[in-house]
Structures are given as structure tokens and as C-alpha cells.
Coordinates of C-alpha atoms in Angstrom, one line a residue:
X1 CA 19.2 5.9 -42.1
X2 CA 19.3 6.3 -38.4
X3 CA 17.7 3.5 -36.4
X4 CA 15.1 4.6 -34.0
X5 CA 15.7 3.5 -30.3
X6 CA 13.5 0.9 -28.9
X7 CA 10.9 2.6 -26.6
X8 CA 9.7 0.8 -23.5
X9 CA 6.7 2.5 -21.7
X10 CA 5.9 1.5 -18.2
X11 CA 2.4 2.4 -16.9
X12 CA 2.3 2.7 -13.1
X13 CA 4.9 3.6 -10.5
X14 CA 4.0 0.9 -7.9
X15 CA 5.9 -2.3 -7.1
X16 CA 5.8 -3.7 -10.6
X17 CA 6.5 -0.4 -12.4
X18 CA 9.4 0.6 -10.1
X19 CA 11.1 -2.8 -9.9
X20 CA 10.7 -3.5 -13.6
X21 CA 12.1 -0.1 -14.7
X22 CA 14.9 -0.3 -12.1
X23 CA 16.0 -3.8 -13.3
X24 CA 15.8 -2.7 -16.9
X25 CA 18.1 0.2 -16.1
X26 CA 20.7 -2.2 -14.8
X27 CA 20.4 -4.8 -17.5
X28 CA 20.3 -2.4 -20.4
X29 CA 22.9 0.0 -19.1
X30 CA 25.0 -0.1 -22.3
X31 CA 21.9 0.3 -24.6
X32 CA 20.6 3.2 -22.6
X33 CA 24.0 4.9 -22.7
X34 CA 24.3 4.5 -26.5
X35 CA 20.7 5.6 -27.0
X36 CA 19.5 2.3 -28.4
X37 CA 16.7 2.0 -25.8
X38 CA 14.5 4.6 -24.1
X39 CA 12.5 3.8 -21.0
X40 CA 9.5 6.0 -20.1
X41 CA 7.5 5.7 -16.9
X42 CA 4.0 7.1 -16.6
X43 CA 2.6 7.6 -13.1
X44 CA 0.3 10.0 -11.4
X45 CA 2.5 10.1 -8.3
X46 CA 6.3 10.9 -8.4
X47 CA 6.9 8.2 -5.8
X48 CA 6.3 4.5 -5.0
X49 CA 4.7 3.8 -1.6
X50 CA 6.2 0.8 0.3
X51 CA 2.9 -0.2 1.8
X52 CA 4.1 -2.7 4.5
X53 CA 5.6 0.3 6.3
X54 CA 2.3 2.3 6.4
X55 CA 1.2 0.9 9.8
X56 CA 4.5 2.0 11.3
X57 CA 4.2 5.4 9.7
X58 CA 0.7 5.7 11.1
X59 CA 2.1 4.9 14.6
X60 CA 5.0 7.3 14.3
X61 CA 7.8 4.7 14.2
X62 CA 8.8 5.8 10.7
X63 CA 8.8 9.2 9.1
X64 CA 6.3 9.4 6.2
X65 CA 9.0 10.6 3.7
X66 CA 10.9 7.4 4.3
X67 CA 7.9 5.2 3.4
X68 CA 8.0 6.5 -0.2
X69 CA 10.7 6.0 -2.9
X70 CA 11.2 9.0 -5.3
X71 CA 10.9 7.7 -8.8
X72 CA 13.0 10.4 -10.5
X73 CA 15.9 9.7 -8.2
X74 CA 15.8 5.9 -8.4
X75 CA 15.1 5.8 -12.1
X76 CA 17.7 8.4 -13.1
X77 CA 18.1 6.8 -16.6
X78 CA 14.4 6.8 -17.3
X79 CA 12.1 9.5 -18.6
X80 CA 9.4 10.2 -16.1
X81 CA 6.0 11.5 -17.2
X82 CA 3.7 12.7 -14.3
X83 CA 0.2 11.8 -15.4
X84 CA -2.4 9.1 -15.8
X85 CA -2.6 6.7 -18.8
X86 CA -6.2 6.8 -19.9
X87 CA -6.1 4.8 -23.1
X88 CA -4.0 2.2 -25.0
X89 CA -4.2 1.4 -28.7
X90 CA -2.4 -2.0 -29.1
X91 CA -2.8 -1.8 -32.9
X92 CA -1.0 1.6 -33.3
X93 CA 1.1 1.0 -30.2
X94 CA 0.2 4.2 -28.6
X95 CA -0.6 5.3 -25.0
X96 CA -2.7 8.3 -24.3
X97 CA -1.7 10.2 -21.1
X98 CA -3.5 12.9 -19.2
X99 CA -0.7 14.9 -17.6
X100 CA -0.9 17.5 -14.9
X101 CA -0.4 20.2 -17.6
X102 CA -3.3 18.8 -19.5
X103 CA -5.6 19.3 -16.6
X104 CA -4.4 22.8 -15.9
X105 CA -4.7 24.1 -19.5
X106 CA -7.5 21.8 -20.9
X107 CA -5.0 21.0 -23.7
X108 CA -4.7 17.8 -25.8
X109 CA -3.5 14.7 -23.9
X110 CA 0.0 13.4 -24.5
X111 CA 0.4 10.4 -26.9
X112 CA 3.4 8.1 -26.6
X113 CA 4.3 5.5 -29.1
X114 CA 5.9 2.3 -27.8
X115 CA 7.8 -0.8 -28.9
X116 CA 7.1 -2.7 -25.6
X117 CA 4.5 -1.7 -23.1
X118 CA 4.3 -2.7 -19.4
X119 CA 0.8 -2.4 -17.9
X120 CA 1.0 -2.1 -14.1
X121 CA -1.5 0.5 -12.8
X122 CA -2.0 -1.5 -9.5
X123 CA -5.2 -1.6 -7.5
X124 CA -7.5 0.6 -5.5
X125 CA -9.6 -0.1 -2.4
X126 CA -12.5 -2.5 -2.9
X127 CA -15.5 -0.8 -1.4
X128 CA -19.0 -2.0 -1.0
X129 CA -22.3 -0.1 -1.1
X130 CA -22.5 0.2 2.7
X131 CA -24.6 3.2 3.8
X132 CA -22.4 6.0 5.2
X133 CA -19.1 4.3 4.1
X134 CA -18.2 6.9 1.5
X135 CA -19.0 9.8 3.9
X136 CA -17.2 8.5 7.0
X137 CA -14.8 5.7 6.0
X138 CA -11.0 6.1 6.1
X139 CA -8.9 4.0 3.7
X140 CA -5.4 2.7 4.3
X141 CA -3.6 2.3 1.0
X142 CA -1.6 5.5 0.7
X143 CA 0.9 7.3 2.9
X144 CA -1.5 10.3 3.0
X145 CA -4.2 8.1 4.4
X146 CA -1.9 6.6 7.0
X147 CA -0.7 10.0 8.3
X148 CA -4.3 11.3 8.1
X149 CA -5.4 8.4 10.3
X150 CA -2.7 9.0 12.8
X151 CA -3.7 12.6 13.2
X152 CA -7.3 11.6 13.3
X153 CA -6.8 9.1 16.2
X154 CA -4.8 11.6 18.2
X155 CA -7.5 14.2 17.6
X156 CA -10.1 11.8 19.0
X157 CA -8.1 11.6 22.2
X158 CA -8.1 15.4 22.3
X159 CA -11.9 15.5 21.8
X160 CA -12.4 12.8 24.5
X161 CA -10.2 14.6 27.0
X162 CA -11.9 18.0 26.6
X163 CA -15.7 17.1 26.6
X164 CA -18.1 16.4 29.4
X165 CA -20.6 14.8 27.0
X166 CA -20.4 11.0 27.6
X167 CA -21.8 10.1 24.2
X168 CA -19.2 12.3 22.4
X169 CA -16.5 10.8 24.6
X170 CA -17.4 7.2 24.0
X171 CA -17.7 7.7 20.2
X172 CA -14.3 9.5 20.1
X173 CA -12.7 6.5 22.0
X174 CA -14.3 3.9 19.7
X175 CA -12.1 2.8 16.8
X176 CA -13.6 0.3 14.2
X177 CA -11.4 -1.5 11.6
X178 CA -13.0 -3.5 8.9
X179 CA -10.9 -6.3 7.3
X180 CA -8.8 -8.9 9.0
X181 CA -5.9 -9.2 6.4
X182 CA -2.5 -7.7 6.7
X183 CA -3.5 -4.0 6.4
X184 CA -6.4 -4.2 8.9
X185 CA -4.6 -6.2 11.6
X186 CA -1.3 -4.4 11.4
X187 CA -2.8 -0.9 11.3
X188 CA -5.1 -1.6 14.2
X189 CA -2.3 -3.3 16.3
X190 CA 0.2 -0.4 15.7
X191 CA -2.4 2.3 16.4
X192 CA -3.7 0.6 19.5
X193 CA -0.1 0.5 20.8
X194 CA 0.2 4.2 20.0
X195 CA -3.2 5.0 21.6
X196 CA -2.3 3.1 24.8
X197 CA 1.0 4.9 25.0
X198 CA -0.6 8.3 24.4
X199 CA -2.9 7.9 27.3
X200 CA 0.0 8.6 29.7
X201 CA -0.2 12.2 28.5
X202 CA -3.9 12.6 29.0
X203 CA -4.7 12.9 32.7
X204 CA -8.4 11.9 32.3
X205 CA -8.2 9.0 29.8
X206 CA -7.3 5.5 30.8
X207 CA -6.1 3.0 28.2
X208 CA -8.9 0.6 29.0
X209 CA -11.5 3.2 28.1
X210 CA -10.5 3.0 24.5
X211 CA -12.5 0.5 22.5
X212 CA -10.8 -1.1 19.5
X213 CA -13.0 -3.3 17.2
X214 CA -11.8 -5.5 14.3
X215 CA -14.6 -6.7 12.0
X216 CA -13.8 -9.7 9.7
X217 CA -16.3 -11.4 7.4
X218 CA -14.6 -14.8 7.4
X219 CA -13.9 -17.2 10.3
X220 CA -10.2 -16.2 10.7
X221 CA -7.7 -13.4 10.5
X222 CA -4.4 -13.3 8.7
X223 CA -5.0 -16.4 6.6
X224 CA -1.6 -15.8 4.9
X225 CA 0.4 -16.9 8.0
X226 CA -1.4 -20.2 8.4
X227 CA -4.1 -21.4 10.7
X228 CA -2.0 -21.9 13.7
X229 CA -0.3 -18.5 13.6
X230 CA -3.6 -16.9 12.7
X231 CA -5.1 -18.4 15.8
X232 CA -2.2 -17.1 17.9
X233 CA -2.6 -13.6 16.4
X234 CA -6.3 -13.7 17.3
X235 CA -5.5 -14.7 21.0
X236 CA -2.9 -12.0 21.1
X237 CA -5.3 -9.3 20.0
X238 CA -8.1 -10.4 22.3
X239 CA -5.6 -10.6 25.1
X240 CA -5.0 -6.8 24.6
X241 CA -8.8 -6.3 25.0
X242 CA -9.3 -5.8 21.3
X243 CA -12.8 -6.8 20.3
X244 CA -12.3 -9.1 17.3
X245 CA -15.6 -10.1 15.6
X246 CA -15.3 -13.0 13.1
X247 CA -18.0 -14.0 10.6
X248 CA -19.3 -10.5 10.9
X249 CA -19.9 -7.8 8.3
X250 CA -20.4 -4.0 8.5
X251 CA -23.9 -3.3 7.4
X252 CA -24.0 0.5 7.9
X253 CA -22.0 3.4 9.3
X254 CA -24.6 6.1 8.6
X255 CA -24.7 8.9 11.2
X256 CA -21.4 7.7 12.6
X257 CA -22.9 4.6 14.0
X258 CA -21.2 1.3 12.9
X259 CA -24.0 -1.3 12.6
X260 CA -22.7 -4.9 12.4
X261 CA -24.4 -8.0 11.0
X262 CA -24.5 -9.5 14.6
X263 CA -26.9 -6.8 15.5
X264 CA -24.5 -4.7 17.6
X265 CA -24.3 -0.9 17.1
X266 CA -21.2 1.2 17.9
X267 CA -21.2 5.0 17.8
X268 CA -17.8 5.9 16.5
X269 CA -15.9 8.8 14.9
X270 CA -13.3 6.4 13.4
X271 CA -14.1 3.7 10.8
X272 CA -11.1 2.3 8.9
X273 CA -11.9 0.3 5.7
X274 CA -9.2 -2.3 4.7
X275 CA -11.5 -5.0 3.3
X276 CA -9.5 -5.9 0.2
X277 CA -8.5 -4.3 -3.1
X278 CA -9.6 -4.5 -6.8
X279 CA -7.7 -3.9 -10.0
X280 CA -7.5 -0.3 -11.2
X281 CA -10.7 0.3 -13.2
X282 CA -8.6 2.3 -15.8
X283 CA -7.8 -1.2 -17.3
X284 CA -11.2 -1.3 -18.9
X285 CA -10.2 1.6 -21.1
X286 CA -7.1 -0.2 -22.4
X287 CA -8.8 -2.6 -24.8
X288 CA -6.9 -5.6 -23.3
X289 CA -8.4 -9.0 -22.4
X290 CA -9.6 -9.1 -18.8
X291 CA -10.8 -11.9 -16.5
X292 CA -14.0 -11.8 -14.4
X293 CA -12.3 -9.8 -11.7
X294 CA -11.0 -7.1 -14.1
X295 CA -7.4 -8.2 -14.3
X296 CA -5.4 -8.4 -17.5
X297 CA -5.1 -12.0 -18.8
X298 CA -1.5 -13.0 -19.0
X299 CA 0.6 -16.0 -20.0
X300 CA 3.2 -17.4 -17.6
X301 CA 5.9 -15.4 -19.5
X302 CA 3.9 -12.2 -18.3
X303 CA 2.9 -11.3 -21.9
X304 CA -0.7 -10.3 -22.3
X305 CA -2.7 -13.0 -24.0
X306 CA -3.4 -12.4 -27.7
X307 CA -1.8 -8.9 -27.7
X308 CA 1.8 -8.5 -29.0
X309 CA 4.3 -6.2 -27.3
X310 CA 2.2 -5.8 -24.1
X311 CA 3.2 -7.1 -20.7
X312 CA 1.5 -7.0 -17.3
X313 CA 2.2 -8.2 -13.7
X314 CA 1.1 -7.5 -10.1
X315 CA -2.4 -6.7 -8.8
X316 CA -3.5 -5.7 -12.3
X317 CA -2.6 -9.1 -13.9
X318 CA -4.0 -12.6 -13.8
X319 CA -0.8 -14.7 -14.0
X320 CA -1.1 -18.5 -13.9
X321 CA 0.4 -19.9 -10.7
X322 CA 2.6 -22.7 -12.2
X323 CA 4.0 -23.6 -8.7
X324 CA 0.6 -24.4 -7.1
X325 CA -2.3 -24.5 -9.5
X326 CA -1.8 -23.5 -13.2
X327 CA -5.5 -23.1 -13.6
X328 CA -5.6 -20.4 -10.9
X329 CA -3.9 -17.0 -11.0
X330 CA -1.3 -15.9 -8.5
X331 CA -2.6 -14.1 -5.5
X332 CA -2.4 -10.3 -5.6
X333 CA 0.3 -9.6 -3.0
X334 CA 3.6 -7.7 -2.8
X335 CA 5.7 -10.9 -2.9
X336 CA 4.3 -11.9 -6.3
X337 CA 4.5 -8.3 -7.6
X338 CA 8.2 -7.9 -6.8
X339 CA 9.1 -11.3 -8.2
X340 CA 7.0 -10.9 -11.3
X341 CA 8.6 -7.5 -12.0
X342 CA 12.0 -9.1 -12.0
X343 CA 11.0 -11.9 -14.3
X344 CA 9.1 -9.4 -16.6
X345 CA 12.3 -7.2 -16.9
X346 CA 14.4 -10.2 -17.7
X347 CA 11.9 -11.3 -20.4
X348 CA 11.9 -7.8 -21.8
X349 CA 15.7 -7.9 -22.1
X350 CA 15.5 -11.4 -23.7
X351 CA 12.9 -10.1 -26.2
X352 CA 15.0 -7.2 -27.2
X353 CA 18.1 -9.4 -27.6
X354 CA 16.3 -12.2 -29.4
X355 CA 16.5 -14.8 -26.7
X356 CA 13.7 -17.2 -25.5
X357 CA 11.4 -16.1 -22.7
X358 CA 11.1 -17.8 -19.3
X359 CA 7.9 -18.6 -17.4
X360 CA 7.3 -17.1 -14.0
X361 CA 7.6 -19.5 -11.2
X362 CA 8.1 -18.8 -7.5
X363 CA 9.2 -20.5 -4.4
X364 CA 7.0 -19.8 -1.3
X365 CA 9.2 -18.1 1.3
X366 CA 6.6 -17.4 3.9
X367 CA 4.6 -14.6 5.5
X368 CA 5.3 -12.1 8.3
X369 CA 2.9 -9.8 10.1
X370 CA 3.4 -7.2 12.9
X371 CA 1.1 -7.0 15.8
X372 CA 2.5 -3.8 17.3
X373 CA 5.8 -2.9 18.9
X374 CA 7.8 -6.1 19.7
X375 CA 5.0 -8.4 18.8
X376 CA 4.3 -10.4 15.6
X377 CA 3.7 -13.7 13.8
X378 CA 5.6 -15.3 11.0
X379 CA 5.9 -18.5 9.0
X380 CA 9.2 -18.5 7.2
X381 CA 10.4 -21.6 5.1
X382 CA 8.1 -23.8 7.2
X383 CA 9.3 -22.4 10.6
X384 CA 6.6 -20.7 12.8
X385 CA 7.6 -17.7 14.9
X386 CA 5.7 -15.5 17.2
X387 CA 6.2 -12.6 19.6
X388 CA 9.5 -10.7 19.5
X389 CA 11.3 -13.1 17.1
X390 CA 8.5 -12.8 14.6
X391 CA 8.5 -9.0 15.0
X392 CA 12.3 -8.9 14.4
X393 CA 12.0 -11.1 11.3
X394 CA 9.2 -8.9 10.1
X395 CA 11.4 -5.8 10.3
X396 CA 14.5 -7.5 8.8
X397 CA 12.5 -8.9 5.9
X398 CA 10.9 -5.6 5.0
X399 CA 14.1 -3.7 5.5
X400 CA 15.8 -6.0 3.0
X401 CA 12.9 -5.5 0.5
X402 CA 12.5 -1.7 0.5
X403 CA 14.2 -0.3 -2.6
X404 CA 17.6 1.5 -2.5
X405 CA 20.3 1.6 0.1
X406 CA 19.4 5.2 0.9
X407 CA 15.9 4.2 2.1
X408 CA 17.2 1.2 4.0
X409 CA 19.7 3.4 5.9
X410 CA 17.1 6.0 6.8
X411 CA 14.6 3.5 8.0
X412 CA 17.2 1.7 10.1
X413 CA 18.3 5.0 11.6
X414 CA 14.8 5.9 12.6
X415 CA 14.2 2.5 14.2
X416 CA 17.4 2.9 16.2
X417 CA 16.4 6.4 17.4
X418 CA 12.8 5.1 18.2
X419 CA 14.4 2.5 20.5
X420 CA 16.3 5.2 22.4
X421 CA 13.6 7.8 22.8
X422 CA 9.9 7.8 23.5
X423 CA 7.2 8.1 20.8
X424 CA 6.2 11.5 19.5
X425 CA 2.5 12.0 20.3
X426 CA 1.6 15.1 18.2
X427 CA -1.3 15.6 15.9
X428 CA -0.6 17.6 12.8
X429 CA -4.1 17.5 11.3
X430 CA -3.8 21.1 10.1
X431 CA -1.4 19.7 7.4
X432 CA -4.4 18.4 5.6
X433 CA -5.7 22.0 5.1
X434 CA -2.5 24.1 5.0
X435 CA -4.3 27.3 3.7
X436 CA -7.1 27.3 6.3
X437 CA -5.3 29.6 8.7
X438 CA -4.3 32.1 6.0
X439 CA -7.9 32.2 4.6
X440 CA -9.2 33.0 8.1
X441 CA -6.6 35.7 8.5
X442 CA -7.5 37.1 5.0
X443 CA -11.0 37.8 6.2
X444 CA -12.9 35.0 4.5
X445 CA -14.8 34.2 7.7
X446 CA -13.9 30.5 7.4
X447 CA -12.7 28.7 10.4
X448 CA -9.9 26.1 9.9
X449 CA -12.2 23.3 11.1
X450 CA -14.8 24.2 8.4
X451 CA -12.5 23.4 5.5

């Protein structure tokens, strides 16, 4: 009787999904060649987004296509299923997947059986019931949002330069960012750099007319880099005339007016929401044990508690932090996601080969953050850096972490060219509605701006 190959299903194509599957490819090369093991990845997107590069993509320092890693190309020995896992049955060991074909034809969803399952659907933006946020807010978790924000900012400069209405002009030149973590600070800093540079091509807009506001609910920004470096980052931003408001919350952005908890009101056409993330809500349909924040409860070996043959890591998992406080889970950041993925893959290989599992432990390497071109803060192995050295370390670190030599080479080439030539200041907002011009030409009566 022919032995059925072991089937490993990976849900999610983010950090954990990609790095786990990629390491499994390398460690199980012989088994995959003989057909003893089959690896299937389920992801709604055919690429992984390297999120630390989103601010530079928004500012035009990196091409959007180099911020993403194509899953089919990197995971050449894996089967890729484009779709969304909507249910898991741990008893029958099945995963229900709603594929793109399922949506088009209203057919039955795909059901996959597994021997080992990796649950890593990642996280989504954590929003609050702020009036007007859903209508006017802009997120910053995907490459589409980053490029859309770049086009939007440049479009606001076009609006400001072509209007005589002072109210419209002021609102167009006011940019509000909510959230003082990595995403908010780096996105604001890079885009403020871009906006300042772009003003040289607008004869009637001075850089100091732009109003950039950072709203943070706590008493400090960038807590990951430490108190001293966070304080330096705060001084650096304020020194660039950026209005940083600590211990302040966004209470409303209805009618395109950002109303803050300190009583101030700021008419604006740009409100970027980067105030945290939460586990993907699809986890609640998987029938797995969740903690109070909606993350899958895991042991230090990255196995899901009380459920055999199911593993989890990254933003979607509550993994005990054995290095710091075993009673508390590891923080949901990229460093932990990448390291947990490697340990998860090694434990999966150990499980298939009948070897003992190893607990996940980590050594704190440090944190780096960009504050715009040639500016940054870093704390690496206890050493504190700022300014150009920190910015350089930031680039070197993330270049070393982005997957595949192909992507590393392309990003490095773009950085080199960006150092030799000036920024490209072009808004391609029409890319978001590519059929608008054709619909107008076809006689529908719709204007591109109405789509």
C-alpha cells in the first residue's frame, strides 16, 4: 500500500507564513523531491509585503514592486492556493478555503486535509469608533495604502497650488498622523521630507506652509528604541516644525476636521491612522483557544495549546516570552515573527522526523527607526545611535532581513540610483481607478474624479 505524503498547510503569506514555508523547503528538500512531504500555502495575496519598507515606498525611495516578495517564485517547491481560510476543523484536520474561483462562480469552497497546520493570518489595523474615521481615514499596512498615500499627498499640493480659497488651501496642506509607533513616525518623517522637497517645484507653496501633526495617546513616541532615543526623535521631529502632540487622542474627524482631545480643531484632507494592529478576526472561526486579545494560545514550542498538529506564531499567536517574562506573551513585532517562524519550521521538521521539540527563546538585538532621509535613531546591542549612523544601520539591517538575494539587489540598486538623482515627484492617483478614463470615453457620463 502506497504511503500518503505528509501534508503541511500554512495559512497566511506574511512574515510567519513565508519564512516558515521557505525554511521548510530547505530543510525538507529530499522529502519534497521524493514526494514524502507536500507543503501548501493559503493566502489571499500572491505576495508578502515587507512592511518596514512601506515608508520609503511612500516617499518614492523604493519602487512598490520591490517592497513585495512574490510567493510563487520564492516558494517554488510549495503549492500555492490563492484564497482565504474561513474555517478549521482540528478534529477532522481540514481547512476550508474560499478561493477567488469560489467567489466568481458561487461554487463550493475548497477543503484541504492536513497532517500539520500552521496558523499565521497576521493582523489588521486596530480602529476605534471615531466619528468620520471610516469615511476619511487612510491606513498604512499595505503597499497599496502606501502608494495611495503618496499620490494623495502630492495631489494635495496640486490642490493647494491651484486654489484661491484659503480654507481649501490650508486643509490641503495639513497632514494629520495618528499613532507614534514605528509606522506613524516613519511614514510621517519620510513624507514630510518628500513634501518639503516637492515644494521646490511649486512656485506658490513654501515648505513652512505645510502643517504636519503627529497625535500620540501616550507620553512618548517610539517606545521600542528606549526613552533616551525616543526623546531624541521627539526633538528631531519638533525641530523640523512637526507638531507632535503627546497624551492626546483623536476624538473626531467628521466633515474632514480632526478634533483632538486637547480641544484643538484642524481642517484637513489627510488623516493617516497607524494606531496599532489587532489579530485577524478570522481566527474566531477556527475553533482554536484564544486569549483576551483574540490571539491563539501557544506553548513555547509554538504548538497551539490543547490542539494536536496545529502551530501558530507572529501577530496571531500569544507565545510566552521565556527570555523576559514567561507569564507575558511576546510582543507582536516583525523581529519575533521572523524568529518564531524559523523555530516553528525547525520544530515541524523535528516532529516529522521524531525528534524532540525546542522552546522559542530570543536574544534582544535592538531597534532601529528612520526619521527621513539620512536621519534616524537606533539602539543595537546596547549601543545608541542617532542621525546619519542610525539611518545607515536602519538600511543595512532591513536590507539584510528582506527575503531573497533578488530583492536585496534590487533595493540596493534603487537606493544607489536615488543617491545619484533627485526624487521623482509625480502623482499617479489615476492608477487607483484605471478604467475611469475609458468609461468616460465610452459615454457613461462619469468623470474620473467621480469614481
